Tab-separated table of C-alpha atoms in Angstrom:
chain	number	residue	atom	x	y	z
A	1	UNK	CA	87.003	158.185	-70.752
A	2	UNK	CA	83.912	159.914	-72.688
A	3	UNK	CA	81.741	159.130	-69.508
A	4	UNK	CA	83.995	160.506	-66.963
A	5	UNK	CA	84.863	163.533	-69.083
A	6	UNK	CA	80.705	163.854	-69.793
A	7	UNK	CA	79.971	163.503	-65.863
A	8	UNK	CA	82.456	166.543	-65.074
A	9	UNK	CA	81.215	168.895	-67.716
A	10	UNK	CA	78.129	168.113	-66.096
A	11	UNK	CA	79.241	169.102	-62.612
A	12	UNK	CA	80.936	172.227	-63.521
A	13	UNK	CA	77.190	172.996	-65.136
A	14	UNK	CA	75.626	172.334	-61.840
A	15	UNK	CA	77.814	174.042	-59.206
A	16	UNK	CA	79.297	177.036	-61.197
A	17	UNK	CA	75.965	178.387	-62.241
A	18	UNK	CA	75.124	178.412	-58.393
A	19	UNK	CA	78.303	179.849	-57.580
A	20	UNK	CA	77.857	182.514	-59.652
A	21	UNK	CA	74.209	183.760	-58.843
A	22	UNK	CA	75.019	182.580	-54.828
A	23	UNK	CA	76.265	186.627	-54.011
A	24	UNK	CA	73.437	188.622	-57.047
A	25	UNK	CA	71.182	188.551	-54.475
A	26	UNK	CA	71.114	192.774	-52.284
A	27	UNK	CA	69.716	192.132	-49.289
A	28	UNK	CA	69.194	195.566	-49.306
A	29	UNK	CA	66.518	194.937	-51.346
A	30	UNK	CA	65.050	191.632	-50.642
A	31	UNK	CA	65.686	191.341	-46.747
A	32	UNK	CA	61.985	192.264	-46.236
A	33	UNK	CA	59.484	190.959	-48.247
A	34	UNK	CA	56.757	192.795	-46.997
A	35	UNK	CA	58.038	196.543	-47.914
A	36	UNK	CA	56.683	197.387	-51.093
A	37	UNK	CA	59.508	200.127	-52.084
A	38	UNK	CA	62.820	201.409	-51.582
A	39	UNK	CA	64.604	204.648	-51.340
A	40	UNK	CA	66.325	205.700	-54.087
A	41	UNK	CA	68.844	208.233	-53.260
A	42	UNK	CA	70.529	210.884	-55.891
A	43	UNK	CA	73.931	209.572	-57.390
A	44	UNK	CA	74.972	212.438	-58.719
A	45	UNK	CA	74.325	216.803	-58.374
A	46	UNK	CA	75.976	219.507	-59.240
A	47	UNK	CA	77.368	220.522	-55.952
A	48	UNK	CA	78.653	218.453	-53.675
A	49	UNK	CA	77.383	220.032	-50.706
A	50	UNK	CA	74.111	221.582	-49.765
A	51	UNK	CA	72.791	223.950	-46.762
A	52	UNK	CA	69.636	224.001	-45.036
A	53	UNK	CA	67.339	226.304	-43.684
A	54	UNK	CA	70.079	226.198	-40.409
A	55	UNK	CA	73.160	227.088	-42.575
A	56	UNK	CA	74.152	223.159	-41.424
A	57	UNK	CA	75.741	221.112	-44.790
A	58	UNK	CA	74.147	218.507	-46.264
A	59	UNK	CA	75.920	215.866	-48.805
A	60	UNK	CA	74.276	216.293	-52.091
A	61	UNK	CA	74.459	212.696	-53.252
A	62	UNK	CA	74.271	209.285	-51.400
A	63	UNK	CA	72.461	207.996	-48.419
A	64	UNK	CA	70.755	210.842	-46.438
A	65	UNK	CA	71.666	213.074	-48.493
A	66	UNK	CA	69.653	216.830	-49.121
A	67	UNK	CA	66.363	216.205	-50.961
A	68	UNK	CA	65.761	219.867	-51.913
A	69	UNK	CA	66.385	221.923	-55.543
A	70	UNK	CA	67.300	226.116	-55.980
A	71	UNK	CA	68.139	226.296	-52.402
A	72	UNK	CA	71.546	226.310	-50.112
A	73	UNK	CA	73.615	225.973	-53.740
A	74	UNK	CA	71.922	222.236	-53.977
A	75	UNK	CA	71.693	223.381	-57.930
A	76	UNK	CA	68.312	222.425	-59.989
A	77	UNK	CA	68.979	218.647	-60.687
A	78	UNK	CA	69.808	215.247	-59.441
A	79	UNK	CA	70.426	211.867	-61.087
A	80	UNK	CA	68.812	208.545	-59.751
A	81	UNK	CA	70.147	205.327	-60.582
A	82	UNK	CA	67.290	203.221	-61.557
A	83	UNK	CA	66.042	199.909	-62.472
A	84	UNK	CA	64.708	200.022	-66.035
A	85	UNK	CA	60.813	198.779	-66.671
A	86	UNK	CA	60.308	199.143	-62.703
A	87	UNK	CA	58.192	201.862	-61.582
A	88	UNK	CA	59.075	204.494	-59.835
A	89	UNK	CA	57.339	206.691	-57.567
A	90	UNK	CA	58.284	210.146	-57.084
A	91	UNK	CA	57.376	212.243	-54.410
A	92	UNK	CA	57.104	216.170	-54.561
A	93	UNK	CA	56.711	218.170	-51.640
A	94	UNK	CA	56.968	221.768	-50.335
A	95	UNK	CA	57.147	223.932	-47.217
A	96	UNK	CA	54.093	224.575	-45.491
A	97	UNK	CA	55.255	227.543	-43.153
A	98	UNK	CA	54.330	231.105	-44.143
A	99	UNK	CA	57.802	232.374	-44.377
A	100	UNK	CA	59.778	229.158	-46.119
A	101	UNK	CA	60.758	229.691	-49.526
A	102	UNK	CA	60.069	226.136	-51.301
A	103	UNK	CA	57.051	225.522	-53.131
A	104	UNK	CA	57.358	225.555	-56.642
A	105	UNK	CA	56.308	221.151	-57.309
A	106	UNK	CA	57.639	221.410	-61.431
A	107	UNK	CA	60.212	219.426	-62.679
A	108	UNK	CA	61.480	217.553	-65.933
A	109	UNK	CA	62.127	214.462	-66.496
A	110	UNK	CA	65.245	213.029	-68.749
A	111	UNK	CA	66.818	209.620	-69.323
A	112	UNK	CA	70.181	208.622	-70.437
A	113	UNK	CA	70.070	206.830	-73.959
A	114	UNK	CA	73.513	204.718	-73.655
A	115	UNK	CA	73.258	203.643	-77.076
A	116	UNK	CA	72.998	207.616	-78.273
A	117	UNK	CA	74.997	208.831	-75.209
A	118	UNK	CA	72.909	211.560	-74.169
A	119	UNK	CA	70.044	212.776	-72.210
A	120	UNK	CA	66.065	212.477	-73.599
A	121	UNK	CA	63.720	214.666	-72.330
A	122	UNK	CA	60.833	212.167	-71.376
A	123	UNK	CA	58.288	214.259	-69.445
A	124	UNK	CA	57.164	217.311	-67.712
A	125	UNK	CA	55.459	217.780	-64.142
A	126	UNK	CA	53.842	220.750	-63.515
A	127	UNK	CA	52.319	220.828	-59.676
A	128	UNK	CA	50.697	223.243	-57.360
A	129	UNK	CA	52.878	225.892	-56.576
A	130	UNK	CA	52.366	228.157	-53.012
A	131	UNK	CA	55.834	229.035	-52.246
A	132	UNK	CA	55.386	228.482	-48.518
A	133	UNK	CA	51.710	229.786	-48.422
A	134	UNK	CA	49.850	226.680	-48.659
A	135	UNK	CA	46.327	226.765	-49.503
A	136	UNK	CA	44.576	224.904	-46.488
A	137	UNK	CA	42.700	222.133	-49.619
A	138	UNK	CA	46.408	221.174	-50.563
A	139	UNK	CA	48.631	218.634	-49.067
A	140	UNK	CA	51.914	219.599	-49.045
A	141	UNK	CA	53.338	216.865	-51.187
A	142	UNK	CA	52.384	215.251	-54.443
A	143	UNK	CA	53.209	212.022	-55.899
A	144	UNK	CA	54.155	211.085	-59.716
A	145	UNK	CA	54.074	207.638	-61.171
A	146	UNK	CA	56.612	207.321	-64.061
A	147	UNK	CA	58.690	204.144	-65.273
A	148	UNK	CA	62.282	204.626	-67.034
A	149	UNK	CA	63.501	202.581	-69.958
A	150	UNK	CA	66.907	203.420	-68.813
A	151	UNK	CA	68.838	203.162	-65.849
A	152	UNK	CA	69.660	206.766	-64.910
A	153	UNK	CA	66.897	209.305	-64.547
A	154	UNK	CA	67.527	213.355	-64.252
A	155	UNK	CA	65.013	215.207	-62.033
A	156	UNK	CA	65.385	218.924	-63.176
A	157	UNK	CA	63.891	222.109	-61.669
A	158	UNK	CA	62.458	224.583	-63.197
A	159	UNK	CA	61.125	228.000	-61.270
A	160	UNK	CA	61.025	228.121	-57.642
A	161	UNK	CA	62.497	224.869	-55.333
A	162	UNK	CA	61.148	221.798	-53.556
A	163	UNK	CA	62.123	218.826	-52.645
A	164	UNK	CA	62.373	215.581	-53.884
A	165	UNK	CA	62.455	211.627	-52.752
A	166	UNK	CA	61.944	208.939	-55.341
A	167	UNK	CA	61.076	205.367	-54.208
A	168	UNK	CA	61.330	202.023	-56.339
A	169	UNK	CA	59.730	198.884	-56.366
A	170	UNK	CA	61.292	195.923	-54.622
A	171	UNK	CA	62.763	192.707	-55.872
A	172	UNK	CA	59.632	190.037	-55.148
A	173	UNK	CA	60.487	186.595	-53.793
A	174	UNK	CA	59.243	185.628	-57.515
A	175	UNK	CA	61.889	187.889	-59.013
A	176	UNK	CA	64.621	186.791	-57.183
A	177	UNK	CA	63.501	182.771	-57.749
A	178	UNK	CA	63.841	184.085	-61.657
A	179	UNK	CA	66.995	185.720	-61.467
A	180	UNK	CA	69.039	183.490	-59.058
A	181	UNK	CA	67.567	180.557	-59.264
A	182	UNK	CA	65.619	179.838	-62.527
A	183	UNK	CA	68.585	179.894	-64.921
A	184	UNK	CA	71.424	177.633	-63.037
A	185	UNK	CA	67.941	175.187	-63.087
A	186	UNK	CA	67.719	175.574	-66.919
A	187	UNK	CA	71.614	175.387	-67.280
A	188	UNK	CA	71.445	172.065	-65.375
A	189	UNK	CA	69.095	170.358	-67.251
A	190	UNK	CA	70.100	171.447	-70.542
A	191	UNK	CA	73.507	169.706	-69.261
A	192	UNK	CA	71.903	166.216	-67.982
A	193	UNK	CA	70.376	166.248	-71.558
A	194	UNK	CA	74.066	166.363	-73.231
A	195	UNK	CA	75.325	163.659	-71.129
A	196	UNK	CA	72.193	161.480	-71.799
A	197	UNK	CA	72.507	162.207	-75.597
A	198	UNK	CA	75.995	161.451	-75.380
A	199	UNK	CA	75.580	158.448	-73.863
A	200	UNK	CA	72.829	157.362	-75.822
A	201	UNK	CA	75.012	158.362	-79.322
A	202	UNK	CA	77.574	156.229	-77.990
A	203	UNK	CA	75.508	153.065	-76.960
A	204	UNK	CA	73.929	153.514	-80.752
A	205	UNK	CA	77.590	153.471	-82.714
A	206	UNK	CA	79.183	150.734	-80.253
A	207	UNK	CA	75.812	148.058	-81.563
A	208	UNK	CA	76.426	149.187	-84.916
């Protein structure tokens, strides 16, 4: 009875792990394992709309979503839900045309501490700023390498407007062996091992 109770814990150890991690897997993030990055788009603003340059709205949050600050009430910040330890690059760019009005690449930086529940400033960027007169020896965009130790980021304003994408790094093939597939492994064997000391327990106390 001890054998054929040992030899179902065992299966439950071997299936439900597999179960479980079968549907962690985004393919969002891992159908393509040549891209390098992913768009990260704003979860939350301060508006929920936002207007271009051609009075057309925008949503403020979610896929597609408007990418500028201080301009067609899109308010001076955005929140990005992150991965934490992954870098992040964030990409700062302006209008190049004589008579567009964003241009002003500076922006803070916070995190949200769950543990203190609140934000932490973390760091400052201060770029070029032209205000829609570009200097010919700039590029009109600028990128900034940062990683979080939280999972939500703020990207404030401060001055003039610009715009603003932020990119992450992509689950490797390695990762997702790790995360979906390395533990229901370990979980398994640490089960055979049980079942083998069980048996072997019992094969020791029935000769004695």
């Amino acid at each position: 009875m001890k054998k054929i109770v040992g030899i179902l814990i065992l299966s439950a150890l071997i299936f439900i792990p597999q179960l479980v991690s079968a549907g962690s897997i985004d393919e969002s993030t891992t159908g393509s394992t040549q891209a390098k990055e992913i768009r990260i788009w704003p979860s939350e603003a301060p508006t929920n709309t936002c207007y271009g340059g051609d009075s057309k709205p925008n949503p403020s949050t979610g896929l597609n979503s408007a990418t500028w600050f201080n301009y067609g009430d899109c308010g001076d910040w955005k929140i990005f839900d992150v991965t934490p330890n992954k870098e992040l690059r964030i990409r700062a760019s302006g209008d190049s045309c004589p008579s567009c009005a964003l241009g002003h690449l500076n922006f803070n930086i916070y995190e949200y501490n769950e543990i203190l529940n609140n934000w932490e400033f973390v760091t400052r960027y201060d770029g070029p700023d032209w205000y829609g007169n570009r200097p010919a020896n700039i590029k009109d965009n600028s990128d900034f390498y940062y990683t979080p130790k939280y999972n939500r980021i703020k990207i404030e304003a401060y001055g003039g407007g610009f715009y603003i994408e932020v990119y992450g790094s992509v689950i490797t093939e390695s990762e997702t062996f790790v995360k979906n597939f390395f533990p229901p492994v370990v979980i398994t064997l640490l089960g055979i091992l049980l079942l083998f000391l069980q048996i072997k327990y019992e094969i020791f106390w029935h000769r004695k």
